[in-house]
Amino acid sequence: MSESLIRLTELSMLFDGETVLDGLNLTINDSEFLTLLGPSGCGKTTTLRIIGGFLSPTSGDVFFNGRRINDVPPYKRQINTVFQKYALFPHLDVYENVAFGLRVAKLPKEEIDKRVTEMLGIVSLSGFEHRAVTSLSGGQQQRVAIARALVNHPKVLLLDEPLGALDLRLRKDMQNELKRIQQAMGITFIYVTHDQEEALTMSDHIVVMDKGHIQQIGTPEDIYNEPENAFVADFIGESNILDGVMLADYKVRIFGHSYVCLDSGFAKNEPVDVVIRPEDIDIVPAEAGVLTGTVTSVTFKGVHYDIIVDFGGFKWLIQTTDFQPVGAKIGIMLEPDAIHVMKKSVYSDSFGDYSSYSDEYDELEDDPEGLCDEE
Amino acid sequence: MRNKLLSAPYLVWMAMFTIVPLCVVVYFAFTSSATGAFTLDNILQIATYTPIFLRSIGYAIAATLICLLLGYPVAYVIAQARPGAQRFLYMLIMLPMCMSFLLRTLAWVSLLQDTGIINNLLGHFGIGPLPLIRNAGAVVAGMVYNYLPYMIMPLYTVIMKIDHSLIEAAEDLGCNGRQVFSRVVFPLSLPGIISGITMVFVPAVSTFYISQKLGSTSTTMIGDVIESQFKAAYNPNLGAAMSLVLMVLIFLSIGIMNRFAGADEDEVITV
């Protein structure tokens, strides 16, 4: 399970003098579901295309089962890809699309028939054998693309934002479906997405990328609960990111108050970034709170309310199921496990401030591709 | 509604200069040149020209196949080139078409004739003169030269439009370069092949000028015979009958080809 299958060492990629990947090191284990997560332009698709053999890295090496495969063309790799826009062959029907790789491999007819039929069953497309692929819906085309890749029993399946074109409902179904198929077949999945929720739902490990660098590698829980820097904290979920000073192990000062936390290993009086997730903040009556602030905006989100609270000029996002009217004075309490301390990074001060909260949400709604999906 | 109105001038034009003349052709084909009465003689008489029909079709098929073999790689290379290079190469292909068709064919005469450029050159090496002109080869070569751009154009358009991710998908599924071509690129360029074949075959089978200038009496094509019926033999009725039969033959071959390629649902230019 934890055996290393693919290893990328010091991988760099330049396009027209622009650095897309910068000294990337990554080990991918056999049979794991690994997600490359990051905003557009972070280098995640480039990494995937290098693994697939469609791009040659400017420098650095790709190892597969311990063998260097930089110069192995795509058709000789035990890797199959589900392309972003599916790339189904329009001149072939569903059956022939799925059978394509097996026919190229010159398998016996009965074997092809058996495997294609079985695969179409797995992706719930039995009975669609002789339909034209152009007559299928997006979700169905998606499943043909997955079947076409998996029928070859690859060691690794690469998926490049495969659910991007589907509507939300279908996307959720396909997420479960993909995870189920991955576990049933025991194949390594390398999944590229910009959707943090998708990454958290499906992955064994998540690689958060930005500007050609890996920002953090970890399990979904690690990434969410213990983000390594302000970028990760902001990209995965909502975060209030504050300046703090580490007074001693397990003791951090924010806004002149000192709090007990669970973090240690920092220098004495080291300036740090402090992440407080909006759902971890307890609202109490003003007189009982450590900090008191004024509610400046309330948005109903279904399960909870997003409220923006002004604490002496710095605005926090708090998620609560209790309605608080605008203008209300409230107090807050912070439990030690609500506070996460991170080292200062280049991303400090550029994320986690909700002073321009409403603008940010407007931008999200204007963004048709959901490139900055954050919930 | 307005769109329909805009097409009116062309519809009138087509009625006047395509439909009406076609009716005249049909009328002439089924009437006697002497009496003007209805007759099937003209059509029946065509049987004697069967060898010429067959020869025309044979030359046209040869020219079309050569155009396809020469044109496909060219179209493929252009479609793969960078955008700037694509425009330049495409322009080079189109360039001869800016020159008069008659002039281009005459140029081939001075190139191929016994005292022409090629034989002159060979003469310096003590070779020849070779019989380069007044034979079937020269006629087919003239057709290939004149109609090659009509093959390359549709092929280029179709190949260029093939989504690159389909080629990557084929590689991903185990195809080497040759298999990518035979399993994906070639089948997807079939509509271009059909349309190229049509655009070369149709004018080639009915041509007359090329065979007159580059051929001999033994390479006479049906176009030449039709022309002579109108201009030399003064038998427009027989000429009309021949034109009609030729037209039917062309329609039949296009129909067979489209059915054969299963191209009914694709956008194919059928002339």
PDB file of C-alpha atoms in Angstrom, chain A residues 5 30 64 77-81 98-99 101-102 105 107 111-112 114-120 122 145-158 181 184-189, chain B residues 172-173:
ATOM      1  CA  LEU A   5       5.348   3.800  -7.531  1.00  0.00           C
ATOM      2  CA  ASP A  30       0.991   2.421  -5.204  1.00  0.00           C
ATOM      3  CA  PHE A  64       8.257   4.672 -12.508  1.00  0.00           C
ATOM      4  CA  ARG A  77       3.796   3.758 -20.334  1.00  0.00           C
ATOM      5  CA  GLN A  78       1.511   1.708 -18.090  1.00  0.00           C
ATOM      6  CA  ILE A  79      -0.435   4.877 -17.501  1.00  0.00           C
ATOM      7  CA  ASN A  80      -3.770   5.960 -18.919  1.00  0.00           C
ATOM      8  CA  THR A  81      -5.382   9.353 -18.880  1.00  0.00           C
ATOM      9  CA  VAL A  98     -13.739   1.589 -24.789  1.00  0.00           C
ATOM     10  CA  ALA A  99     -12.227  -1.268 -26.839  1.00  0.00           C
ATOM     11  CA  GLY A 101      -6.693   0.325 -26.267  1.00  0.00           C
ATOM     12  CA  LEU A 102      -7.400  -3.411 -26.238  1.00  0.00           C
ATOM     13  CA  ALA A 105      -2.835  -4.269 -27.924  1.00  0.00           C
ATOM     14  CA  LEU A 107      -6.086  -8.888 -27.585  1.00  0.00           C
ATOM     15  CA  GLU A 111     -11.190 -11.115 -24.184  1.00  0.00           C
ATOM     16  CA  ILE A 112     -11.946  -7.643 -25.586  1.00  0.00           C
ATOM     17  CA  LYS A 114     -15.533  -9.624 -21.973  1.00  0.00           C
ATOM     18  CA  ARG A 115     -13.532  -6.691 -20.636  1.00  0.00           C
ATOM     19  CA  VAL A 116     -15.474  -3.985 -22.479  1.00  0.00           C
ATOM     20  CA  THR A 117     -18.805  -5.411 -21.350  1.00  0.00           C
ATOM     21  CA  GLU A 118     -17.585  -5.684 -17.777  1.00  0.00           C
ATOM     22  CA  MET A 119     -16.169  -2.153 -17.815  1.00  0.00           C
ATOM     23  CA  LEU A 120     -19.358  -0.648 -19.241  1.00  0.00           C
ATOM     24  CA  ILE A 122     -18.829  -0.799 -13.845  1.00  0.00           C
ATOM     25  CA  ALA A 145     -13.654   8.262 -20.955  1.00  0.00           C
ATOM     26  CA  ILE A 146     -13.072   6.601 -17.567  1.00  0.00           C
ATOM     27  CA  ALA A 147     -14.025   3.176 -18.922  1.00  0.00           C
ATOM     28  CA  ARG A 148     -11.780   3.645 -21.974  1.00  0.00           C
ATOM     29  CA  ALA A 149      -8.810   4.313 -19.704  1.00  0.00           C
ATOM     30  CA  LEU A 150      -9.516   1.711 -16.997  1.00  0.00           C
ATOM     31  CA  VAL A 151     -10.285  -1.177 -19.335  1.00  0.00           C
ATOM     32  CA  ASN A 152      -6.556  -1.385 -20.074  1.00  0.00           C
ATOM     33  CA  HIS A 153      -5.854  -2.174 -16.392  1.00  0.00           C
ATOM     34  CA  PRO A 154      -3.247   0.584 -16.097  1.00  0.00           C
ATOM     35  CA  LYS A 155      -0.993   0.863 -13.055  1.00  0.00           C
ATOM     36  CA  VAL A 156      -1.854   4.530 -12.847  1.00  0.00           C
ATOM     37  CA  LEU A 157      -4.838   6.569 -13.965  1.00  0.00           C
ATOM     38  CA  LEU A 158      -4.326  10.278 -14.566  1.00  0.00           C
ATOM     39  CA  ILE A 181     -13.877   2.385  -8.674  1.00  0.00           C
ATOM     40  CA  ALA A 184     -12.416  -1.662  -6.093  1.00  0.00           C
ATOM     41  CA  MET A 185      -9.694  -1.855  -8.744  1.00  0.00           C
ATOM     42  CA  GLY A 186      -6.746  -0.879  -6.537  1.00  0.00           C
ATOM     43  CA  ILE A 187      -5.307   1.452  -9.171  1.00  0.00           C
ATOM     44  CA  THR A 188      -3.253   4.547  -8.364  1.00  0.00           C
ATOM     45  CA  PHE A 189      -5.271   7.648  -9.227  1.00  0.00           C
TER      46      PHE A 189
ATOM     47  CA  ASP B 172      -2.156   7.288 -24.298  1.00  0.00           C
ATOM     48  CA  LEU B 173      -4.053   4.141 -25.285  1.00  0.00           C
TER      49      LEU B 173
END
